[in-house]
């Protein structure tokens, strides 16, 4: 029993002690001006019987109407009956209300579950401290006490249920007059003022004030040793004075400048602090504004000093700083939707031009690069899709091509470039497919805008010419590809006869001036010299001579006299040379110079002729024949020019070059040879009366001479009429294409032919004369060469008029092509024509063709 009673007594005493302590703390904490709160207060505990109600008076330095309360009765060891308080009126059934935890004046704090008696949650007041100003008792034992509390920040909250209130039992770490110093990581005081500059400085506490938040127990007013008074230093920012130097760390404001310390040393250079870049000069002072670093120029905010990124206005100018490393942008900057330009001073260019990397831009008032056309001071400029000004280049604008010069101005008028010329009208548009006139000068601009140069055919019958200076030729000659034209006052090429300065000129149906060639004019053949002038008098060509009267007409089948000299012109216009029998008994002779021999003797073959003063032979005497050149059984060859036997029984042309054996030789009196022979061919054929001049000792080598081949045609211009039904080789004044080529090859040193082959059969004849097939209808054409023989018509389908053949006569890109043709529709004497091959082939639908070239 004693132990149980003692236990009850000890429990009662403990309760009284706890109450005494709480009362003491509450009283001490309630005075906000107290310098130091002690937790040790004297308490008296009275010993009372276990069965008696105990009344406990809690000591306090501050009287309160609720300071005297009835304590819980103690419990008897032998009885479970509860004793009523001495202050409670006896009743048949006593209801006991628990004692409140806190009294008026108690220092308390609100918890996170604090709410009022009507259930309002006190959000935002958790951990805030204050003083109980009123205790509100519950109506019954099941309810909680409630309190009116004035928080330390001045806010009053009412009817706060006891379940959300706890005792504020913390004590201050420092007291008035304690020596302290500001910690090295201190940043702000209780009023959010920066105190980092005072780190490590000592001072004395002159006032202690409880802080209304549990995160810091108290505010302290500290008078620093340098005389500065800080009103509200948080407890966590103080430490006892150590009298030892404290390293500065972090930010420091010193004499109007800002520095940053690490382990007591001021930072110099770049430093990243809490994710932001800063810079400090050699003195450790924070940089602000535009700052040049060793490797870049950046911008630090003029207030915070943090490195800026993106656009920044500074002194009225806009700058841009790279969004990754902050370097100031210079030059062109592309951004979505446009282009900007920044100068070497980092300022954005506005309302001005800027040249960067060879490209020129115009920047508008908002700093955006201009795009499109712009007219300034009467000059048109253009800025492309890349915003660069077009200079020394073309651009299409509104469907027209324009050119912008080195200054970026759109051109007007003539522009030369390279070896070309173009023209732009007053609206800067390039002229195309059109004539232009500047002064009295005309130009024609092609479909690509280039001025025309050279011969231009503007219709089926119209030609005009533009010189190397692109000017249209008028009232003047022009020569192109070896052909001369004359252009009248309208710039049109003329055709037909033109007489100038007493000279006659002639332009054919192709408007070409006839030069070094024949032309039929009013049924008379004329020849036009190298200057294009019709010839009068004697004309020598090759080994021949011809004559033209004062009217430029070629003399044919007639005598002419120049001074005391006589000539005879044959039916083809060539002067006669050699012995001419003009009647059954009449002979006359023309020397190698074509002059008629008079008053002298001439040995001709085996006879001696004498010609009188009129040129007639008045005596013919035989000459003793020389010995035969070839003995019986000798092996000899028929010459390449062998014609026919004396009696005409054998055509020797087809046997030219063949080896024969001499069977017999007979002396004859013949103007061409002193001896005639009977010969035997290798195949056994015997030929009689072969003239000595048609034989030779050496083997005959047939080789076509290209120059002689082409000369054959050149010498027959104006003399051959087209026909497939006459001689075909010109012997009767008519010829066709293939007959002409066969005869020309033979006369130029080719092998004998057995007949005048047509375009179907001539292939083998060409191959037999060492011609090689170099092109068989290649669609890309061939690199032509003088002397190339071209056959039109696929073999097997080229008989008669279905085929054609001719010869390339020069090495030009668009070469000349000579042939016996029907271009002039069979007009007399015009069968031999020389034309530009490409145009001729085009007019004939680009026929199937073969090209043969003489082997080297």
mmCIF file of N, CA and C in Angstrom, residues 112-163:
data_model
loop_
_atom_site.group_PDB
_atom_site.id
_atom_site.type_symbol
_atom_site.label_atom_id
_atom_site.label_comp_id
_atom_site.label_asym_id
_atom_site.label_seq_id
_atom_site.Cartn_x
_atom_site.Cartn_y
_atom_site.Cartn_z
ATOM 1 N N UNK A 112 0.553 22.153 -38.512
ATOM 2 C CA UNK A 112 -0.013 22.057 -39.852
ATOM 3 C C UNK A 112 -1.474 21.660 -39.841
ATOM 4 N N UNK A 113 -1.992 21.099 -38.675
ATOM 5 C CA UNK A 113 -3.392 20.686 -38.602
ATOM 6 C C UNK A 113 -4.245 21.717 -37.879
ATOM 7 N N UNK A 114 -3.687 22.888 -37.608
ATOM 8 C CA UNK A 114 -4.422 23.914 -36.857
ATOM 9 C C UNK A 114 -5.673 24.327 -37.591
ATOM 10 N N UNK A 115 -6.785 24.383 -36.825
ATOM 11 C CA UNK A 115 -8.045 24.859 -37.380
ATOM 12 C C UNK A 115 -8.885 25.455 -36.269
ATOM 13 N N UNK A 116 -9.903 26.212 -36.649
ATOM 14 C CA UNK A 116 -10.772 26.871 -35.681
ATOM 15 C C UNK A 116 -11.871 25.925 -35.244
ATOM 16 N N UNK A 117 -12.603 26.360 -34.207
ATOM 17 C CA UNK A 117 -13.663 25.509 -33.655
ATOM 18 C C UNK A 117 -14.782 25.271 -34.647
ATOM 19 N N UNK A 118 -14.914 26.166 -35.634
ATOM 20 C CA UNK A 118 -15.944 25.924 -36.643
ATOM 21 C C UNK A 118 -15.411 25.109 -37.833
ATOM 22 N N UNK A 119 -14.198 24.595 -37.719
ATOM 23 C CA UNK A 119 -13.650 23.696 -38.726
ATOM 24 C C UNK A 119 -12.811 24.360 -39.805
ATOM 25 N N UNK A 120 -12.569 25.661 -39.724
ATOM 26 C CA UNK A 120 -11.768 26.354 -40.749
ATOM 27 C C UNK A 120 -10.294 25.994 -40.579
ATOM 28 N N UNK A 121 -9.723 25.461 -41.637
ATOM 29 C CA UNK A 121 -8.303 25.079 -41.623
ATOM 30 C C UNK A 121 -7.457 26.336 -41.727
ATOM 31 N N UNK A 122 -6.459 26.460 -40.856
ATOM 32 C CA UNK A 122 -5.604 27.656 -40.837
ATOM 33 C C UNK A 122 -4.386 27.437 -41.721
ATOM 34 N N UNK A 123 -4.663 27.347 -43.036
ATOM 35 C CA UNK A 123 -3.559 27.152 -43.991
ATOM 36 C C UNK A 123 -2.661 28.375 -44.000
ATOM 37 N N UNK A 124 -1.347 28.153 -44.065
ATOM 38 C CA UNK A 124 -0.396 29.262 -44.147
ATOM 39 C C UNK A 124 0.079 29.759 -42.796
ATOM 40 N N UNK A 125 -0.490 29.212 -41.717
ATOM 41 C CA UNK A 125 -0.078 29.670 -40.379
ATOM 42 C C UNK A 125 0.753 28.620 -39.647
ATOM 43 N N UNK A 126 1.014 27.504 -40.321
ATOM 44 C CA UNK A 126 1.765 26.456 -39.662
ATOM 45 C C UNK A 126 3.159 26.942 -39.301
ATOM 46 N N UNK A 127 3.609 26.502 -38.095
ATOM 47 C CA UNK A 127 4.935 26.835 -37.558
ATOM 48 C C UNK A 127 5.081 28.282 -37.135
ATOM 49 N N UNK A 128 3.964 29.048 -37.157
ATOM 50 C CA UNK A 128 4.045 30.433 -36.678
ATOM 51 C C UNK A 128 3.793 30.465 -35.171
ATOM 52 N N UNK A 129 4.553 31.323 -34.510
ATOM 53 C CA UNK A 129 4.464 31.418 -33.032
ATOM 54 C C UNK A 129 3.658 32.645 -32.633
ATOM 55 N N UNK A 130 3.186 32.590 -31.369
ATOM 56 C CA UNK A 130 2.410 33.726 -30.835
ATOM 57 C C UNK A 130 2.075 33.518 -29.357
ATOM 58 N N UNK A 131 1.213 34.397 -28.826
ATOM 59 C CA UNK A 131 0.860 34.384 -27.385
ATOM 60 C C UNK A 131 -0.642 34.177 -27.244
ATOM 61 N N UNK A 132 -1.011 33.264 -26.331
ATOM 62 C CA UNK A 132 -2.431 33.024 -26.064
ATOM 63 C C UNK A 132 -3.000 34.256 -25.359
ATOM 64 N N UNK A 133 -4.085 34.818 -25.909
ATOM 65 C CA UNK A 133 -4.729 36.004 -25.309
ATOM 66 C C UNK A 133 -6.041 35.659 -24.628
ATOM 67 N N UNK A 134 -6.555 34.441 -24.931
ATOM 68 C CA UNK A 134 -7.814 34.027 -24.316
ATOM 69 C C UNK A 134 -7.916 32.517 -24.384
ATOM 70 N N UNK A 135 -8.412 31.909 -23.235
ATOM 71 C CA UNK A 135 -8.657 30.475 -23.182
ATOM 72 C C UNK A 135 -10.163 30.287 -23.204
ATOM 73 N N UNK A 136 -10.675 29.492 -24.067
ATOM 74 C CA UNK A 136 -12.109 29.261 -24.215
ATOM 75 C C UNK A 136 -12.376 27.818 -23.816
ATOM 76 N N UNK A 137 -13.094 27.653 -22.689
ATOM 77 C CA UNK A 137 -13.362 26.310 -22.160
ATOM 78 C C UNK A 137 -14.403 25.622 -23.001
ATOM 79 N N UNK A 138 -14.342 24.304 -23.079
ATOM 80 C CA UNK A 138 -15.330 23.537 -23.844
ATOM 81 C C UNK A 138 -16.629 23.416 -23.056
ATOM 82 N N UNK A 139 -17.698 23.148 -23.716
ATOM 83 C CA UNK A 139 -19.012 22.994 -23.087
ATOM 84 C C UNK A 139 -19.156 21.634 -22.426
ATOM 85 N N UNK A 140 -18.439 20.659 -22.882
ATOM 86 C CA UNK A 140 -18.503 19.343 -22.270
ATOM 87 C C UNK A 140 -17.154 18.680 -22.418
ATOM 88 N N UNK A 141 -17.023 17.559 -21.789
ATOM 89 C CA UNK A 141 -15.728 16.878 -21.725
ATOM 90 C C UNK A 141 -15.279 16.335 -23.055
ATOM 91 N N UNK A 142 -16.230 16.203 -23.978
ATOM 92 C CA UNK A 142 -15.858 15.633 -25.262
ATOM 93 C C UNK A 142 -15.241 16.656 -26.200
ATOM 94 N N UNK A 143 -15.350 17.905 -25.889
ATOM 95 C CA UNK A 143 -14.834 18.966 -26.764
ATOM 96 C C UNK A 143 -13.470 19.433 -26.303
ATOM 97 N N UNK A 144 -12.739 20.106 -27.234
ATOM 98 C CA UNK A 144 -11.405 20.647 -26.936
ATOM 99 C C UNK A 144 -11.496 22.093 -26.497
ATOM 100 N N UNK A 145 -10.430 22.453 -25.764
ATOM 101 C CA UNK A 145 -10.301 23.882 -25.480
ATOM 102 C C UNK A 145 -9.990 24.606 -26.788
ATOM 103 N N UNK A 146 -10.297 25.881 -26.793
ATOM 104 C CA UNK A 146 -9.949 26.750 -27.922
ATOM 105 C C UNK A 146 -9.266 27.994 -27.396
ATOM 106 N N UNK A 147 -8.506 28.639 -28.296
ATOM 107 C CA UNK A 147 -7.708 29.774 -27.849
ATOM 108 C C UNK A 147 -7.770 30.895 -28.881
ATOM 109 N N UNK A 148 -7.746 32.122 -28.319
ATOM 110 C CA UNK A 148 -7.455 33.270 -29.186
ATOM 111 C C UNK A 148 -5.960 33.513 -29.073
ATOM 112 N N UNK A 149 -5.281 33.615 -30.262
ATOM 113 C CA UNK A 149 -3.808 33.725 -30.265
ATOM 114 C C UNK A 149 -3.393 34.906 -31.113
ATOM 115 N N UNK A 150 -2.558 35.770 -30.547
ATOM 116 C CA UNK A 150 -1.948 36.866 -31.308
ATOM 117 C C UNK A 150 -0.560 36.411 -31.779
ATOM 118 N N UNK A 151 -0.453 36.237 -33.111
ATOM 119 C CA UNK A 151 0.812 35.777 -33.662
ATOM 120 C C UNK A 151 1.881 36.851 -33.583
ATOM 121 N N UNK A 152 3.132 36.416 -33.661
ATOM 122 C CA UNK A 152 4.236 37.367 -33.517
ATOM 123 C C UNK A 152 4.306 38.360 -34.676
ATOM 124 N N UNK A 153 3.647 38.027 -35.781
ATOM 125 C CA UNK A 153 3.649 38.973 -36.908
ATOM 126 C C UNK A 153 2.487 39.945 -36.829
ATOM 127 N N UNK A 154 1.730 39.879 -35.652
ATOM 128 C CA UNK A 154 0.639 40.831 -35.438
ATOM 129 C C UNK A 154 -0.713 40.316 -35.805
ATOM 130 N N UNK A 155 -0.821 39.211 -36.506
ATOM 131 C CA UNK A 155 -2.107 38.643 -36.903
ATOM 132 C C UNK A 155 -2.744 37.937 -35.711
ATOM 133 N N UNK A 156 -4.055 38.162 -35.487
ATOM 134 C CA UNK A 156 -4.805 37.498 -34.405
ATOM 135 C C UNK A 156 -5.692 36.441 -35.023
ATOM 136 N N UNK A 157 -5.571 35.205 -34.498
ATOM 137 C CA UNK A 157 -6.448 34.134 -34.941
ATOM 138 C C UNK A 157 -7.292 33.698 -33.752
ATOM 139 N N UNK A 158 -8.585 33.481 -33.946
ATOM 140 C CA UNK A 158 -9.520 33.186 -32.858
ATOM 141 C C UNK A 158 -10.051 31.764 -32.943
ATOM 142 N N UNK A 159 -10.435 31.285 -31.681
ATOM 143 C CA UNK A 159 -11.078 29.974 -31.593
ATOM 144 C C UNK A 159 -10.245 28.871 -32.243
ATOM 145 N N UNK A 160 -8.959 28.886 -31.975
ATOM 146 C CA UNK A 160 -8.082 27.841 -32.495
ATOM 147 C C UNK A 160 -8.171 26.641 -31.582
ATOM 148 N N UNK A 161 -8.558 25.500 -32.147
ATOM 149 C CA UNK A 161 -8.700 24.283 -31.336
ATOM 150 C C UNK A 161 -7.353 23.863 -30.780
ATOM 151 N N UNK A 162 -7.394 23.319 -29.570
ATOM 152 C CA UNK A 162 -6.183 22.952 -28.843
ATOM 153 C C UNK A 162 -5.374 21.889 -29.597
ATOM 154 N N UNK A 163 -6.073 21.071 -30.428
ATOM 155 C CA UNK A 163 -5.376 19.989 -31.125
ATOM 156 C C UNK A 163 -4.359 20.520 -32.143
#
